[in-house]
CSV table of C-alpha atoms in Angstrom, one decimal:
chain,number,residue,atom,x,y,z
A,259,MET,CA,0.0,0.0,0.0
A,260,PRO,CA,1.2,3.6,-0.7
A,261,ASP,CA,2.4,5.7,2.2
A,262,SER,CA,0.4,8.7,1.1
A,263,THR,CA,-3.2,9.4,0.2
A,264,VAL,CA,-4.3,9.0,-3.4
A,265,ARG,CA,-5.7,12.4,-4.5
A,266,ILE,CA,-8.4,12.5,-7.1
A,267,GLY,CA,-8.9,15.8,-8.8
A,268,LEU,CA,-12.6,16.7,-9.6
A,269,VAL,CA,-12.0,19.6,-12.0
A,270,LEU,CA,-14.5,22.4,-12.1
A,271,PRO,CA,-17.6,20.6,-10.8
A,272,ASP,CA,-19.2,24.1,-10.4
A,273,VAL,CA,-19.4,24.5,-14.2
A,274,MET,CA,-18.6,21.0,-15.7
A,275,GLY,CA,-21.0,18.9,-13.7
A,276,THR,CA,-24.3,19.1,-15.5
A,277,TYR,CA,-24.9,15.3,-15.9
A,278,GLY,CA,-23.7,14.0,-12.6
A,279,ASP,CA,-20.3,13.1,-13.9
A,280,GLY,CA,-18.8,14.1,-10.6
A,281,GLY,CA,-19.9,10.6,-9.6
A,282,ASN,CA,-16.8,9.3,-11.5
A,283,ALA,CA,-14.5,10.8,-8.8
A,284,LEU,CA,-16.7,9.0,-6.2
A,285,ILE,CA,-16.3,5.7,-7.9
A,286,LEU,CA,-12.5,6.1,-8.1
A,287,ARG,CA,-12.4,6.9,-4.4
A,288,GLN,CA,-14.6,4.1,-3.4
A,289,ARG,CA,-12.8,1.4,-5.4
A,290,LEU,CA,-9.5,2.6,-3.8
A,291,ARG,CA,-10.9,2.5,-0.3
A,292,MET,CA,-12.4,-0.9,-0.8
A,293,ARG,CA,-8.9,-2.1,-1.6
A,294,GLY,CA,-7.4,-0.5,1.5
A,295,TYR,CA,-6.0,2.6,0.0
A,296,ASP,CA,-6.4,6.1,1.5
A,297,ALA,CA,-8.1,8.3,-1.1
A,298,GLU,CA,-9.6,11.8,-1.2
A,299,ILE,CA,-11.4,13.9,-3.7
A,300,VAL,CA,-9.9,17.4,-4.3
A,301,GLU,CA,-12.6,19.7,-5.8
A,302,ILE,CA,-11.1,22.4,-8.0
A,303,THR,CA,-13.6,25.2,-8.7
A,304,LEU,CA,-13.4,28.5,-10.6
A,305,ASN,CA,-12.0,30.0,-7.4
A,306,ASP,CA,-9.0,27.7,-7.5
A,307,PRO,CA,-5.9,27.3,-9.6
A,308,VAL,CA,-5.6,23.8,-11.0
A,309,PRO,CA,-2.9,21.8,-9.1
A,310,GLU,CA,-0.5,19.7,-11.2
A,311,SER,CA,0.4,17.4,-8.4
A,312,LEU,CA,-2.7,15.2,-8.1
A,313,ASP,CA,-2.7,11.5,-9.0
A,314,VAL,CA,-5.8,11.3,-11.3
A,315,TYR,CA,-8.2,13.9,-12.7
A,316,THR,CA,-11.8,13.8,-13.9
A,317,LEU,CA,-13.9,16.4,-15.8
A,318,GLY,CA,-17.6,16.3,-16.6
A,319,GLY,CA,-20.1,17.6,-19.1
A,320,ALA,CA,-21.5,21.1,-19.5
A,321,GLU,CA,-23.4,23.6,-21.7
A,322,ASP,CA,-21.9,26.1,-24.0
A,323,SER,CA,-21.5,29.0,-21.6
A,324,ALA,CA,-20.0,26.7,-18.9
A,325,GLN,CA,-17.6,25.3,-21.4
A,326,ARG,CA,-16.3,28.8,-22.2
A,327,LEU,CA,-15.7,29.5,-18.5
A,328,ALA,CA,-13.9,26.2,-18.1
A,329,THR,CA,-11.8,26.7,-21.1
A,330,ARG,CA,-10.6,30.2,-19.9
A,331,HIS,CA,-9.9,28.8,-16.5
A,332,LEU,CA,-7.8,25.9,-17.7
A,333,ALA,CA,-5.9,28.2,-20.1
A,334,LYS,CA,-5.1,30.6,-17.2
A,335,TYR,CA,-4.2,27.8,-14.8
A,336,PRO,CA,-2.5,25.0,-16.8
A,337,GLY,CA,-2.0,22.6,-14.0
A,338,LEU,CA,-4.0,19.9,-15.7
A,339,GLN,CA,-1.9,20.2,-18.8
A,340,LYS,CA,1.3,19.9,-16.8
A,341,ALA,CA,-0.1,16.9,-14.9
A,342,ALA,CA,-1.0,15.1,-18.2
A,343,GLU,CA,2.5,15.8,-19.5
A,344,ARG,CA,4.0,13.9,-16.6
A,345,GLY,CA,1.6,11.1,-17.2
A,346,ALA,CA,-1.2,11.6,-14.7
A,347,PRO,CA,-4.4,9.9,-16.0
A,348,VAL,CA,-7.2,12.3,-17.0
A,349,LEU,CA,-10.8,11.3,-17.7
A,350,ALA,CA,-12.7,13.8,-19.8
A,351,ILE,CA,-16.5,13.3,-20.3
A,352,CYS,CA,-18.5,14.8,-23.1
A,353,ALA,CA,-18.0,18.6,-23.2
A,354,ALA,CA,-14.7,18.1,-21.5
A,355,ILE,CA,-13.4,16.4,-24.6
A,356,GLN,CA,-14.3,19.6,-26.5
A,357,VAL,CA,-12.6,21.9,-24.0
A,358,LEU,CA,-9.4,19.9,-24.0
A,359,GLY,CA,-9.4,19.9,-27.9
A,360,ASN,CA,-8.0,22.3,-30.4
A,361,TRP,CA,-11.3,24.1,-30.9
A,362,TYR,CA,-15.0,23.6,-30.6
A,363,GLU,CA,-18.0,25.4,-32.2
A,364,THR,CA,-20.9,26.4,-30.1
A,365,SER,CA,-24.6,26.0,-31.1
A,366,SER,CA,-24.6,29.7,-32.1
A,367,GLY,CA,-21.7,29.1,-34.5
A,368,GLU,CA,-19.0,30.7,-32.3
A,369,ARG,CA,-15.6,29.0,-32.6
A,370,VAL,CA,-13.8,28.8,-29.3
A,371,ASP,CA,-10.1,27.7,-28.9
A,372,GLY,CA,-9.6,24.8,-26.6
A,373,VAL,CA,-6.5,24.1,-24.5
A,374,SER,CA,-5.1,21.6,-27.1
A,375,MET,CA,-4.5,18.6,-24.8
A,376,LEU,CA,-6.4,16.5,-27.4
A,377,ASP,CA,-5.9,16.7,-31.2
A,378,VAL,CA,-9.7,17.0,-31.9
A,379,THR,CA,-12.2,19.5,-33.2
A,380,THR,CA,-15.9,19.6,-32.5
A,381,SER,CA,-18.8,21.1,-34.5
A,382,PRO,CA,-22.6,21.0,-34.0
A,383,GLN,CA,-24.3,18.2,-35.9
A,384,ALA,CA,-27.8,18.4,-37.5
A,385,THR,CA,-29.4,16.3,-34.8
A,386,ARG,CA,-28.7,15.6,-31.2
A,387,SER,CA,-27.4,12.2,-30.1
A,388,ILE,CA,-29.4,10.9,-27.2
A,389,GLY,CA,-29.6,7.4,-25.9
A,390,GLU,CA,-27.7,4.3,-24.8
A,391,VAL,CA,-24.4,3.6,-26.5
A,392,ILE,CA,-22.3,0.4,-26.4
A,393,THR,CA,-18.8,0.1,-27.8
A,394,ALA,CA,-15.9,-2.3,-28.2
A,395,PRO,CA,-12.8,-0.8,-26.7
A,396,GLN,CA,-9.7,-0.4,-28.8
A,397,ILE,CA,-7.0,0.3,-26.2
A,398,ASP,CA,-4.8,-2.1,-24.2
A,399,GLY,CA,-6.1,-2.8,-20.8
A,400,LEU,CA,-9.8,-2.9,-21.7
A,401,THR,CA,-11.5,-6.1,-22.8
A,402,GLN,CA,-15.1,-5.7,-21.9
A,403,PRO,CA,-17.8,-3.7,-23.8
A,404,LEU,CA,-18.1,-0.1,-22.6
A,405,THR,CA,-21.6,1.2,-21.9
A,406,GLY,CA,-23.1,4.6,-21.2
A,407,PHE,CA,-25.7,7.2,-22.0
A,408,GLU,CA,-24.9,9.8,-24.6
A,409,ASN,CA,-26.5,13.2,-24.8
A,410,HIS,CA,-24.6,15.6,-27.1
A,411,ARG,CA,-25.0,17.5,-30.3
A,412,GLY,CA,-21.3,18.0,-30.9
A,413,GLY,CA,-19.5,15.9,-33.5
A,414,THR,CA,-15.9,15.3,-32.7
A,415,THR,CA,-13.3,14.7,-35.4
A,416,LEU,CA,-10.0,13.1,-34.4
A,417,GLY,CA,-6.7,14.5,-35.7
A,418,ALA,CA,-3.5,12.6,-36.4
A,419,GLY,CA,-2.4,12.8,-32.8
A,420,ALA,CA,-5.5,11.2,-31.3
A,421,ARG,CA,-7.1,7.8,-31.6
A,422,GLY,CA,-10.5,6.4,-30.7
A,423,LEU,CA,-11.3,4.9,-27.4
A,424,ALA,CA,-13.7,2.4,-28.8
A,425,ARG,CA,-15.7,1.3,-31.8
A,426,VAL,CA,-19.5,1.8,-31.7
A,427,THR,CA,-21.7,-1.3,-31.7
A,428,HIS,CA,-24.9,0.5,-30.6
A,429,GLY,CA,-25.6,4.2,-30.6
A,430,VAL,CA,-23.8,7.1,-32.2
A,431,GLY,CA,-20.5,7.8,-30.6
A,432,ASN,CA,-18.4,10.8,-31.7
A,433,GLY,CA,-21.0,11.7,-34.3
A,434,VAL,CA,-19.0,12.2,-37.4
A,435,GLY,CA,-19.6,8.9,-39.2
A,436,ASP,CA,-16.3,7.2,-38.4
A,437,GLY,CA,-17.8,4.6,-36.1
A,438,LEU,CA,-15.7,5.7,-33.2
A,439,GLU,CA,-16.5,6.7,-29.7
A,440,GLY,CA,-14.3,8.7,-27.4
A,441,VAL,CA,-10.6,9.7,-27.8
A,442,VAL,CA,-7.3,8.6,-26.3
A,443,GLN,CA,-4.1,10.7,-26.4
A,444,GLY,CA,-1.2,10.4,-24.0
A,445,SER,CA,-2.6,10.0,-20.5
A,446,VAL,CA,-6.0,11.4,-21.4
A,447,ILE,CA,-9.1,9.3,-22.0
A,448,GLY,CA,-12.2,11.0,-23.3
A,449,THR,CA,-15.7,9.6,-23.8
A,450,TYR,CA,-19.2,10.9,-24.4
A,451,MET,CA,-20.6,8.3,-22.0
A,452,HIS,CA,-22.5,9.5,-19.0
A,453,GLY,CA,-23.9,7.2,-16.4
A,454,PRO,CA,-21.6,8.0,-14.6
A,455,ALA,CA,-19.2,6.2,-17.0
A,456,LEU,CA,-17.0,4.6,-14.3
A,457,ALA,CA,-20.0,3.3,-12.4
A,458,ARG,CA,-21.1,1.4,-15.5
A,459,ASN,CA,-17.6,0.4,-16.6
A,460,PRO,CA,-15.5,-0.8,-13.6
A,461,GLU,CA,-12.7,-2.1,-15.9
A,462,LEU,CA,-12.2,1.5,-17.2
A,463,ALA,CA,-12.2,2.8,-13.6
A,464,ASP,CA,-9.5,0.3,-12.6
A,465,LEU,CA,-7.4,1.1,-15.7
A,466,LEU,CA,-7.3,4.7,-14.5
A,467,LEU,CA,-6.4,3.6,-11.0
A,468,LYS,CA,-3.6,1.3,-12.2
A,469,ARG,CA,-2.1,4.2,-14.1
A,470,ALA,CA,-2.5,6.5,-11.2
A,471,LEU,CA,-0.8,4.1,-8.8
A,472,GLY,CA,1.8,2.9,-11.3
A,473,VAL,CA,0.8,-0.8,-10.8
A,474,ASP,CA,0.0,-3.6,-13.3
A,475,GLU,CA,-2.7,-5.3,-11.2
A,476,LEU,CA,-5.3,-4.4,-8.5
A,477,ALA,CA,-7.0,-6.8,-6.1
A,478,PRO,CA,-10.4,-7.9,-7.6
A,479,LEU,CA,-13.6,-6.6,-6.2
A,480,ASP,CA,-16.7,-8.8,-5.9
A,481,LEU,CA,-19.6,-6.4,-6.6
A,482,PRO,CA,-22.5,-8.4,-8.0
A,483,GLU,CA,-24.7,-5.3,-8.1
A,484,VAL,CA,-22.3,-3.7,-10.5
A,485,GLU,CA,-22.4,-6.7,-12.8
A,486,GLN,CA,-26.2,-6.7,-12.6
A,487,LEU,CA,-26.2,-3.1,-13.7
A,488,ARG,CA,-23.9,-3.8,-16.6
A,489,ARG,CA,-26.0,-6.8,-17.8
A,490,GLU,CA,-29.1,-4.6,-17.7
A,491,ARG,CA,-27.5,-1.8,-19.7
A,492,LEU,CA,-26.0,-4.1,-22.2
A,493,ARG,CA,-29.5,-5.5,-23.1
A,494,VAL,CA,-30.6,-2.3,-24.8
């Protein structure tokens, strides 16, 4: 066990927490504590600079106006960018993908520069994507289908520096017709899946934790209610 507390950064929950994605930080903390680790959530609001010293970071979804506030804050206080550069895992949900990208276009047609942690761009699509999504992961360390609830109008195009998290088997995904869902670049994993995503995908939660702890394996957890939830959601 580590000597110190594992610190989970919940980034800008005051503006990037529309869909309950703050629950992802709770899942990380609980899965650590169930294995005997000390863990705490560090909430980083618009009143705080973003520390670069935390072990793992999560960001959630938001509307256009909140996205702009978050983008300006992360540009002013680049602790998240510095943490990712040293390899700290970052989970970006929905609008957070857009904020961390090169640019995103709002529903009114305004183009806003992102913080360029991800080589992606996002533009509004003709119709909103709402409903269950199921995907087959395409990165090492994930073998089980990923499941979530998507609710976004943005269509995200991956650049050469990014790759998809998974391939869609049910639902829409990134919304640009390439069959992909989410994005992976460096230590950042992004997905449009709400739910919260880590409650519905414990394997993804443990992948982030293994990276945060610098370990190859974690003690298994016997949580039949989680498996029941997954079975229900996979029967869409």
